[in-house]
């Protein structure tokens, strides 16, 4: 990977170029960027990184910088290139973490709970009440059909839930897999809304 | 790295990956696919959500639960997911509960409507029963009234029959009395010797008029009769001389009179007789007024005799 300028900052033009590049010819109005960022954040989170959001942003910044300086990225898909950059970011982060923890020989992946501080803010009654209010608010902001689909999807337990989901798939004209994916997207959107709502206050 | 065959990544492997229990090689492949493969990325999302929900519902057991608590909950972001899932579950339960309450209210409303309907049917049944009773009562009343009217009609018919019989009896009595009067006249005529030749004078016995009895004696005067002797039976003979005035009762006019009549005995009865010429008589009712003329003083009305002249 070529050396990049250290004084580079993300300009609106560079960000627009990044969006267009991620869309790969489509116009997702930023949806593709958000989805890629979400996947990167999950990637870093599953690697038990302390700041998955920051690392996801760092990854995308590096991609945008590459695009800004080189003009284009060829020979690889946008998603695959993002993964390659993310892998480097993770390794850099892991190296820095190990440097900070001199003398530690344990693999953080073997016992991440020992190296990651655990925040329990949302576990308090106040936090739960706030989250409940945010969830109610975010549910009302969902399109009616998405809200109905989400609530129906998680209704019931055990066999009742499985049968309910089969009926729901038939009702919405979706395969079981497509239904799962659609609900997952809605839930991701809802979780993002709740996270944002709880962080605002 | 090419996208791996999806059949190689069953849910069990993906779950192990999410719980940090997959092999290093598997994890590296899935790390890449979770970004570059859309379908696998969503499968992972869905499986992760189900895993979190299962934990929230206390459906995880054994090693899976242990890995979840040790690995998955070590991340603040993932713990946040668990809290959101718990809140979503609570929210869903609340909505289901509200629906049940609403359903219960609907059931109550339906039950209430049923009760109302039942009450209406009860009322209808009561109304019909009442109507049936009223009809029975009306039928009974009509039956009784019909019998009563029939009895009244029968009674009326009996009364009518009695009245008719009474009328016939009265008519018969009248006829018999008129016949008796005629026989009396004929007998008197025979006794006077006038019956065998054309009667020029006929005699008729008149009884004093009785109050309330409107029966008038017929005086039948055959053709050729010149005089009619009207013999007036006295209730008492208190005067030496009597006067008689024949009056038309309709006009009150005296058509004939005689003031020198003397009473004489006929059996045990005292009779005053007046001979009236038939020329003054018409076929009509007359009233014969008898007055007692004392020796001294004004005449006194003694009696009155009514009769009807029948010309033949």
PDB file of C-alpha atoms in Angstrom, chain A residues 45-148:
ATOM      1  CA  UNK A  45     -16.499  -5.295  17.282  1.00  0.00           C
ATOM      2  CA  UNK A  46     -16.263  -9.043  16.644  1.00  0.00           C
ATOM      3  CA  UNK A  47     -12.502  -8.617  16.898  1.00  0.00           C
ATOM      4  CA  UNK A  48     -13.150  -7.213  20.359  1.00  0.00           C
ATOM      5  CA  UNK A  49     -11.690  -3.847  19.477  1.00  0.00           C
ATOM      6  CA  UNK A  50     -12.275  -1.085  21.994  1.00  0.00           C
ATOM      7  CA  UNK A  51     -13.595   1.476  19.518  1.00  0.00           C
ATOM      8  CA  UNK A  52     -15.198  -0.270  16.565  1.00  0.00           C
ATOM      9  CA  UNK A  53     -16.847   2.939  15.362  1.00  0.00           C
ATOM     10  CA  UNK A  54     -13.576   4.861  15.291  1.00  0.00           C
ATOM     11  CA  UNK A  55     -11.804   2.018  13.505  1.00  0.00           C
ATOM     12  CA  UNK A  56     -14.625   1.800  10.956  1.00  0.00           C
ATOM     13  CA  UNK A  57     -14.308   5.526  10.302  1.00  0.00           C
ATOM     14  CA  UNK A  58     -10.508   5.199  10.103  1.00  0.00           C
ATOM     15  CA  UNK A  59     -10.905   2.447   7.516  1.00  0.00           C
ATOM     16  CA  UNK A  60     -13.237   4.503   5.330  1.00  0.00           C
ATOM     17  CA  UNK A  61     -11.064   7.589   5.697  1.00  0.00           C
ATOM     18  CA  UNK A  62      -8.095   5.632   4.375  1.00  0.00           C
ATOM     19  CA  UNK A  63     -10.146   4.393   1.431  1.00  0.00           C
ATOM     20  CA  UNK A  64     -11.349   7.939   0.666  1.00  0.00           C
ATOM     21  CA  UNK A  65      -7.799   9.238   0.916  1.00  0.00           C
ATOM     22  CA  UNK A  66      -6.587   6.573  -1.494  1.00  0.00           C
ATOM     23  CA  UNK A  67      -9.325   7.510  -3.923  1.00  0.00           C
ATOM     24  CA  UNK A  68      -8.559  11.208  -3.517  1.00  0.00           C
ATOM     25  CA  UNK A  69      -4.843  10.781  -4.137  1.00  0.00           C
ATOM     26  CA  UNK A  70      -4.872   8.056  -6.772  1.00  0.00           C
ATOM     27  CA  UNK A  71      -8.108   9.016  -8.494  1.00  0.00           C
ATOM     28  CA  UNK A  72      -9.378   5.429  -8.639  1.00  0.00           C
ATOM     29  CA  UNK A  73      -8.975   1.910  -7.227  1.00  0.00           C
ATOM     30  CA  UNK A  74      -9.044  -0.899  -9.756  1.00  0.00           C
ATOM     31  CA  UNK A  75      -8.667  -4.675  -9.807  1.00  0.00           C
ATOM     32  CA  UNK A  76     -10.793  -5.296  -6.750  1.00  0.00           C
ATOM     33  CA  UNK A  77     -14.391  -4.727  -5.651  1.00  0.00           C
ATOM     34  CA  UNK A  78     -15.168  -1.801  -3.355  1.00  0.00           C
ATOM     35  CA  UNK A  79     -16.233  -4.114  -0.520  1.00  0.00           C
ATOM     36  CA  UNK A  80     -13.190  -6.283  -0.861  1.00  0.00           C
ATOM     37  CA  UNK A  81     -10.888  -3.304  -0.859  1.00  0.00           C
ATOM     38  CA  UNK A  82     -12.599  -2.019   2.289  1.00  0.00           C
ATOM     39  CA  UNK A  83     -12.012  -5.390   3.947  1.00  0.00           C
ATOM     40  CA  UNK A  84      -8.314  -5.347   3.072  1.00  0.00           C
ATOM     41  CA  UNK A  85      -7.937  -1.866   4.558  1.00  0.00           C
ATOM     42  CA  UNK A  86      -9.926  -2.861   7.632  1.00  0.00           C
ATOM     43  CA  UNK A  87      -7.645  -5.851   8.159  1.00  0.00           C
ATOM     44  CA  UNK A  88      -4.641  -3.525   8.167  1.00  0.00           C
ATOM     45  CA  UNK A  89      -6.347  -1.110  10.538  1.00  0.00           C
ATOM     46  CA  UNK A  90      -7.158  -3.955  12.898  1.00  0.00           C
ATOM     47  CA  UNK A  91      -3.629  -5.251  12.857  1.00  0.00           C
ATOM     48  CA  UNK A  92      -2.274  -1.750  13.510  1.00  0.00           C
ATOM     49  CA  UNK A  93      -4.742  -1.381  16.377  1.00  0.00           C
ATOM     50  CA  UNK A  94      -3.796  -4.757  17.757  1.00  0.00           C
ATOM     51  CA  UNK A  95      -0.110  -3.868  17.598  1.00  0.00           C
ATOM     52  CA  UNK A  96      -0.650  -0.580  19.358  1.00  0.00           C
ATOM     53  CA  UNK A  97      -2.764  -2.310  22.033  1.00  0.00           C
ATOM     54  CA  UNK A  98      -0.101  -4.880  22.656  1.00  0.00           C
ATOM     55  CA  UNK A  99       2.532  -2.140  22.843  1.00  0.00           C
ATOM     56  CA  UNK A 100       0.470  -0.362  25.480  1.00  0.00           C
ATOM     57  CA  UNK A 101       0.174  -3.600  27.451  1.00  0.00           C
ATOM     58  CA  UNK A 102       3.852  -4.448  27.712  1.00  0.00           C
ATOM     59  CA  UNK A 103       4.413  -7.677  29.442  1.00  0.00           C
ATOM     60  CA  UNK A 104       1.089  -9.116  28.510  1.00  0.00           C
ATOM     61  CA  UNK A 105       1.530 -12.375  26.665  1.00  0.00           C
ATOM     62  CA  UNK A 106      -2.105 -13.379  26.388  1.00  0.00           C
ATOM     63  CA  UNK A 107      -3.852 -13.242  23.079  1.00  0.00           C
ATOM     64  CA  UNK A 108      -6.600 -10.708  23.420  1.00  0.00           C
ATOM     65  CA  UNK A 109      -8.730 -12.893  21.155  1.00  0.00           C
ATOM     66  CA  UNK A 110      -8.500 -15.720  23.624  1.00  0.00           C
ATOM     67  CA  UNK A 111      -9.837 -13.740  26.519  1.00  0.00           C
ATOM     68  CA  UNK A 112     -11.020 -10.372  25.343  1.00  0.00           C
ATOM     69  CA  UNK A 113     -13.120  -9.765  28.434  1.00  0.00           C
ATOM     70  CA  UNK A 114      -9.942  -9.410  30.438  1.00  0.00           C
ATOM     71  CA  UNK A 115      -8.600  -6.635  28.272  1.00  0.00           C
ATOM     72  CA  UNK A 116     -11.793  -4.749  27.419  1.00  0.00           C
ATOM     73  CA  UNK A 117     -13.453  -2.555  29.977  1.00  0.00           C
ATOM     74  CA  UNK A 118     -17.132  -3.298  30.346  1.00  0.00           C
ATOM     75  CA  UNK A 119     -19.574  -0.430  30.396  1.00  0.00           C
ATOM     76  CA  UNK A 120     -22.751  -1.155  32.303  1.00  0.00           C
ATOM     77  CA  UNK A 121     -24.499   2.158  31.785  1.00  0.00           C
ATOM     78  CA  UNK A 122     -27.371   0.668  29.838  1.00  0.00           C
ATOM     79  CA  UNK A 123     -27.857  -1.927  32.557  1.00  0.00           C
ATOM     80  CA  UNK A 124     -29.188   0.627  35.069  1.00  0.00           C
ATOM     81  CA  UNK A 125     -32.904   1.175  35.567  1.00  0.00           C
ATOM     82  CA  UNK A 126     -32.571   4.732  34.355  1.00  0.00           C
ATOM     83  CA  UNK A 127     -30.703   3.583  31.270  1.00  0.00           C
ATOM     84  CA  UNK A 128     -33.323   0.938  30.553  1.00  0.00           C
ATOM     85  CA  UNK A 129     -36.180   3.394  30.922  1.00  0.00           C
ATOM     86  CA  UNK A 130     -34.424   5.787  28.597  1.00  0.00           C
ATOM     87  CA  UNK A 131     -33.792   3.010  26.105  1.00  0.00           C
ATOM     88  CA  UNK A 132     -37.419   1.911  26.315  1.00  0.00           C
ATOM     89  CA  UNK A 133     -38.579   5.447  25.550  1.00  0.00           C
ATOM     90  CA  UNK A 134     -36.116   5.658  22.662  1.00  0.00           C
ATOM     91  CA  UNK A 135     -37.261   2.296  21.312  1.00  0.00           C
ATOM     92  CA  UNK A 136     -40.917   3.378  21.393  1.00  0.00           C
ATOM     93  CA  UNK A 137     -39.970   6.585  19.620  1.00  0.00           C
ATOM     94  CA  UNK A 138     -37.846   4.796  17.013  1.00  0.00           C
ATOM     95  CA  UNK A 139     -40.578   2.224  16.391  1.00  0.00           C
ATOM     96  CA  UNK A 140     -43.029   4.989  15.587  1.00  0.00           C
ATOM     97  CA  UNK A 141     -40.499   6.426  13.148  1.00  0.00           C
ATOM     98  CA  UNK A 142     -40.317   3.178  11.209  1.00  0.00           C
ATOM     99  CA  UNK A 143     -42.543   2.780   8.160  1.00  0.00           C
ATOM    100  CA  UNK A 144     -45.790   1.062   9.194  1.00  0.00           C
ATOM    101  CA  UNK A 145     -45.130  -2.132   7.278  1.00  0.00           C
ATOM    102  CA  UNK A 146     -41.569  -2.439   8.625  1.00  0.00           C
ATOM    103  CA  UNK A 147     -42.807  -1.880  12.176  1.00  0.00           C
ATOM    104  CA  UNK A 148     -45.507  -4.506  11.790  1.00  0.00           C
TER     105      UNK A 148
END
